[in-house]
Amino acid sequence: MSRARSSRATTPPSRRRRFALATALAATLALGADESAARSPGGAALTLRPGLPQVSLTLPEALPAPSEAEQQYFPFLEGEPIDHTISVGDTSNGFLVNGRAVQESAALGILPIQRERDLRYGSEELVALLEKSAASYYAATKSRMWIGNVGKRRGGDIPWSVSHNSGRDADIAFAYLDLSGKPVDPPDLVPLNQDGLNATYRLRFDAARTWQIVRGLLGGDAEVQYLFIASGLRDQLLVHAQKAGEPAALIQKAAIVMRQPVGAAPHSDHLHLRIYCSRRDVLGGCVNTGAVHDFAELHEDAKEAAVARIAKVMGAGDTEQQKRAIERLVLLGAREQADAIAAHLRDEPAVLREAAARALGSIGRREQVALLETSFDREVDVATRIAMAQASGQLGGKEAGRFLARVIGVPRRGVSQLLDGIGAASTLRSPALLSLLPEATALSREALFGEDLPSRLGRSALGGGALGGRHEHDGERAVQLAGVAAAALGERLEPVPALIGLLEDRDGEVRATAAHALRLITNVTYRIDWAEGDDAERARGLARWQAAWSRSKRAARPAWLVMGFRT
């Protein structure tokens, strides 16, 4: 849904950047192994940390859905209550912690189709507003207020909307009359024409009772940002309010928040309620996007104070609190803390170095790629090396491209064994969402924290499968493949020769993964079955790639993208 904006509107992440971040990068590679080691260039042992969850390292196709049975992870700090709801991120890219269920009553009902979907969860503020408004509506009209989709318990994408991700959206049915003028309950969200009529259901818009719903929503404790509604129906509501002698300030506020969305369905079948982030939400990483009305409280001072407080915890807490503080600063989009976070790249234990690397990928600066590369060269912990490669891919640029080419092209072990069950925990953020967390390996657009992917994914990387099924732990290969995923995210040409080199790997799934990365970077594919094709077929494909690189290696990436449409 396109969002109307005022001059004070915040800027949402670009769709392209969000897709790349959310789909291309392995956010966490947790190596669920016994103590084991591989060799680093300098001869130091690379450590595979035990006890971390297994995840999958694959290139972007589709993101896994979180397990509803798992507890939603959030980096609560010591002293913070852990049972309140928190709306994290924006309404199209965020997630929800401790989602509160809407309770049905004589005053409030969930429409049958939407009840089957079990999308009744929202933030505390949203649910309280719905329930209080329904009670007020029932007292005034003796009618039940009906709602449709709210959201999932942990937030995230739903198939029926581009929003409803973070617990601050709800679909509310209009009030309807039958053609005789009698109030009726709707069977569903019934669409109306600009005159407020539906011939199929023989229903018409009840402006008087629908205004009572609007009145209750605007009189609640939560701050309403939008009530999306078709313009003709909006006009009917405002005319009714004026004739009914409603206060001018209330009518003016309704006129501000009620609007037909641009570039989306006109909302002729329901009111779409959206509220602003509460103070608690803001301190957890909630992001308001769209119009900022004069009456809105954005809690910016509270957020600034929270960043300062959390930065102190990062510098002086115990290990777990320091790690959580780093993660929280990412959620808060605290880019000004990037240098302080980078200082933890030398910390013990390794979990702090890993958290710092992941944080830099989200809120660091491109010039910090050089620091990540230097840290990578002295790092002996596999998960941390992977995080450093991934962060470089997120930050992007020529230096990142060169670094990732080195990660991919100089494997220290020639064998093709992988960690058992490696694959991709992918992820990430809108302006402030996280790309981290061993506790939340399956970060996704549905719920950026979630399940830990214990299952083995499918065979083919071209089909979104995992490079799994191996039974010999190989940290160096895991790092190399993380570099492949990061290169695909970075969309730079520097890693292309190294990726072409991987087309000769003994492991068919590694070859397929490299080919998939090449396609994402260049848009070029020669339709070769790199996983299982015979030697002759693969030799032909390799020769074509080598010739293409020799011929066009000085071409800019847009030229490669055009060339891809011709292959």
CSV table of C-alpha atoms in Angstrom, one decimal, residues 141-326:
chain,number,residue,atom,x,y,z
A,141,THR,CA,-26.2,1.0,18.9
A,142,LYS,CA,-26.8,-2.4,20.5
A,143,SER,CA,-24.9,-3.7,17.5
A,144,ARG,CA,-21.8,-5.8,17.4
A,145,MET,CA,-18.6,-4.4,15.8
A,146,TRP,CA,-17.1,-6.9,13.4
A,147,ILE,CA,-13.4,-7.1,12.5
A,148,GLY,CA,-11.4,-9.0,9.8
A,149,ASN,CA,-7.7,-9.5,9.7
A,150,VAL,CA,-5.5,-8.1,12.5
A,151,GLY,CA,-2.2,-10.1,12.4
A,152,LYS,CA,-0.3,-13.1,13.4
A,153,ARG,CA,0.8,-13.7,17.0
A,154,ARG,CA,4.4,-13.0,16.0
A,155,GLY,CA,3.5,-10.6,13.2
A,156,GLY,CA,5.0,-10.8,9.7
A,157,ASP,CA,3.5,-11.1,6.3
A,158,ILE,CA,0.0,-12.2,5.5
A,159,PRO,CA,-1.2,-13.1,2.0
A,160,TRP,CA,-4.1,-10.7,2.1
A,161,SER,CA,-2.2,-7.4,2.7
A,162,VAL,CA,1.2,-5.8,2.3
A,163,SER,CA,0.9,-4.5,5.9
A,164,HIS,CA,-0.4,-6.0,9.2
A,165,ASN,CA,3.1,-7.1,10.0
A,166,SER,CA,3.8,-5.5,13.3
A,167,GLY,CA,0.5,-5.5,15.3
A,168,ARG,CA,-0.6,-2.0,14.5
A,169,ASP,CA,-3.2,-2.6,11.7
A,170,ALA,CA,-6.7,-4.0,11.8
A,171,ASP,CA,-9.5,-4.4,9.3
A,172,ILE,CA,-12.9,-3.3,10.6
A,173,ALA,CA,-16.2,-4.0,8.9
A,174,PHE,CA,-18.6,-1.2,8.0
A,175,ALA,CA,-22.0,-1.1,9.5
A,176,TYR,CA,-24.7,-2.2,7.0
A,177,LEU,CA,-28.4,-1.9,6.4
A,178,ASP,CA,-30.6,-4.1,4.3
A,179,LEU,CA,-32.6,-2.5,1.6
A,180,SER,CA,-35.5,-2.0,4.1
A,181,GLY,CA,-33.3,0.0,6.3
A,182,LYS,CA,-32.8,-2.6,9.0
A,183,PRO,CA,-29.4,-3.0,10.6
A,184,VAL,CA,-27.7,-6.4,9.7
A,185,ASP,CA,-24.5,-8.2,10.5
A,186,PRO,CA,-22.2,-8.6,7.5
A,187,PRO,CA,-21.3,-12.1,6.3
A,188,ASP,CA,-17.9,-10.8,5.3
A,189,LEU,CA,-16.1,-7.6,4.4
A,190,VAL,CA,-18.7,-6.5,1.8
A,191,PRO,CA,-17.6,-4.1,-0.9
A,192,LEU,CA,-19.7,-1.1,-1.7
A,193,ASN,CA,-19.9,1.3,-4.7
A,194,GLN,CA,-19.4,5.0,-4.3
A,195,ASP,CA,-23.0,5.4,-3.4
A,196,GLY,CA,-22.6,2.9,-0.6
A,197,LEU,CA,-24.6,0.0,-2.2
A,198,ASN,CA,-23.9,-3.7,-2.9
A,199,ALA,CA,-26.4,-5.2,-5.2
A,200,THR,CA,-25.3,-8.8,-4.7
A,201,TYR,CA,-25.8,-8.8,-1.0
A,202,ARG,CA,-28.6,-6.2,-1.2
A,203,LEU,CA,-26.8,-4.1,1.5
A,204,ARG,CA,-26.1,-0.5,1.8
A,205,PHE,CA,-23.7,1.6,3.9
A,206,ASP,CA,-25.0,2.7,7.3
A,207,ALA,CA,-23.1,6.0,7.7
A,208,ALA,CA,-24.7,6.7,11.2
A,209,ARG,CA,-23.5,3.5,12.8
A,210,THR,CA,-20.2,3.4,11.0
A,211,TRP,CA,-19.5,6.9,12.3
A,212,GLN,CA,-20.0,5.6,15.8
A,213,ILE,CA,-17.2,3.2,15.1
A,214,VAL,CA,-14.9,6.0,13.8
A,215,ARG,CA,-15.9,8.1,16.8
A,216,GLY,CA,-14.9,5.4,19.2
A,217,LEU,CA,-11.6,4.8,17.5
A,218,LEU,CA,-10.6,8.5,17.6
A,219,GLY,CA,-11.6,8.7,21.3
A,220,GLY,CA,-9.4,5.9,22.5
A,221,ASP,CA,-6.0,6.0,24.1
A,222,ALA,CA,-4.0,4.8,21.1
A,223,GLU,CA,-3.1,7.4,18.5
A,224,VAL,CA,-4.7,6.7,15.2
A,225,GLN,CA,-2.6,7.4,12.1
A,226,TYR,CA,-4.9,6.3,9.4
A,227,LEU,CA,-8.4,5.0,8.8
A,228,PHE,CA,-8.2,4.0,5.1
A,229,ILE,CA,-11.6,4.1,3.4
A,230,ALA,CA,-12.9,4.8,-0.1
A,231,SER,CA,-13.3,8.5,-0.7
A,232,GLY,CA,-17.1,8.3,-1.5
A,233,LEU,CA,-17.8,6.5,1.8
A,234,ARG,CA,-15.5,8.9,3.7
A,235,ASP,CA,-17.5,11.8,2.4
A,236,GLN,CA,-20.8,10.2,3.6
A,237,LEU,CA,-19.3,9.8,7.1
A,238,LEU,CA,-18.2,13.5,7.3
A,239,VAL,CA,-21.5,14.7,6.0
A,240,HIS,CA,-23.3,12.6,8.6
A,241,ALA,CA,-21.0,13.9,11.4
A,242,GLN,CA,-21.7,17.5,10.5
A,243,LYS,CA,-25.5,17.0,10.3
A,244,ALA,CA,-25.3,15.2,13.7
A,245,GLY,CA,-23.7,18.2,15.3
A,246,GLU,CA,-20.4,16.4,16.2
A,247,PRO,CA,-17.6,18.7,17.6
A,248,ALA,CA,-15.7,20.5,14.9
A,249,ALA,CA,-12.4,19.2,16.3
A,250,LEU,CA,-13.5,15.6,16.1
A,251,ILE,CA,-14.8,16.1,12.5
A,252,GLN,CA,-11.5,17.7,11.6
A,253,LYS,CA,-9.5,14.9,13.1
A,254,ALA,CA,-11.6,12.3,11.2
A,255,ALA,CA,-11.1,14.2,8.0
A,256,ILE,CA,-7.3,14.0,8.5
A,257,VAL,CA,-7.0,10.3,9.3
A,258,MET,CA,-9.7,9.0,7.0
A,259,ARG,CA,-8.3,8.8,3.4
A,260,GLN,CA,-8.4,6.6,0.4
A,261,PRO,CA,-5.0,5.0,-0.1
A,262,VAL,CA,-3.0,5.8,-3.2
A,263,GLY,CA,-1.8,2.9,-5.4
A,264,ALA,CA,-3.8,0.3,-3.5
A,265,ALA,CA,-7.3,-1.0,-3.2
A,266,PRO,CA,-9.7,1.8,-2.4
A,267,HIS,CA,-10.9,0.1,0.8
A,268,SER,CA,-14.6,0.1,-0.2
A,269,ASP,CA,-15.3,-3.0,1.9
A,270,HIS,CA,-13.8,-2.1,5.3
A,271,LEU,CA,-12.0,0.5,7.5
A,272,HIS,CA,-8.3,-0.2,7.7
A,273,LEU,CA,-7.1,1.1,11.1
A,274,ARG,CA,-3.5,1.9,11.7
A,275,ILE,CA,-2.1,3.3,14.9
A,276,TYR,CA,1.2,5.0,15.7
A,277,CYS,CA,4.0,3.3,17.6
A,278,SER,CA,3.5,3.5,21.4
A,279,ARG,CA,6.4,4.7,23.6
A,280,ARG,CA,7.2,1.1,24.5
A,281,ASP,CA,7.1,0.1,20.9
A,282,VAL,CA,9.5,2.9,19.9
A,283,LEU,CA,12.0,1.8,22.6
A,284,GLY,CA,11.8,-1.7,21.1
A,285,GLY,CA,12.5,-0.6,17.5
A,286,CYS,CA,9.1,0.4,16.2
A,287,VAL,CA,9.2,2.6,13.1
A,288,ASN,CA,6.4,5.0,12.0
A,289,THR,CA,6.2,5.5,8.2
A,290,GLY,CA,3.8,7.7,6.4
A,291,ALA,CA,2.1,11.0,7.4
A,292,VAL,CA,3.0,12.4,10.8
A,293,HIS,CA,0.0,14.4,12.0
A,294,ASP,CA,0.4,17.4,14.3
A,295,PHE,CA,-1.3,15.5,17.1
A,296,ALA,CA,1.1,12.5,16.9
A,297,GLU,CA,3.6,11.8,19.7
A,298,LEU,CA,6.7,10.1,18.2
A,299,HIS,CA,8.6,9.6,21.5
A,300,GLU,CA,11.8,10.7,19.9
A,301,ASP,CA,13.3,12.1,23.2
A,302,ALA,CA,12.6,8.8,24.9
A,303,LYS,CA,14.2,6.9,22.1
A,304,GLU,CA,17.3,9.1,22.3
A,305,ALA,CA,17.6,8.5,26.1
A,306,ALA,CA,17.1,4.7,25.5
A,307,VAL,CA,20.0,4.6,23.0
A,308,ALA,CA,22.3,6.3,25.5
A,309,ARG,CA,21.3,3.9,28.3
A,310,ILE,CA,21.6,0.8,26.1
A,311,ALA,CA,25.0,2.0,24.8
A,312,LYS,CA,26.2,2.0,28.5
A,313,VAL,CA,25.0,-1.6,28.9
A,314,MET,CA,26.9,-2.6,25.7
A,315,GLY,CA,30.1,-1.2,27.2
A,316,ALA,CA,29.8,-2.6,30.7
A,317,GLY,CA,27.3,-5.3,31.1
A,318,ASP,CA,27.9,-9.1,31.4
A,319,THR,CA,28.3,-11.0,28.1
A,320,GLU,CA,24.7,-11.8,27.5
A,321,GLN,CA,23.6,-8.2,28.3
A,322,GLN,CA,26.3,-6.8,26.1
A,323,LYS,CA,25.2,-9.0,23.2
A,324,ARG,CA,21.5,-8.0,23.7
A,325,ALA,CA,22.5,-4.4,23.9
A,326,ILE,CA,24.2,-4.6,20.6
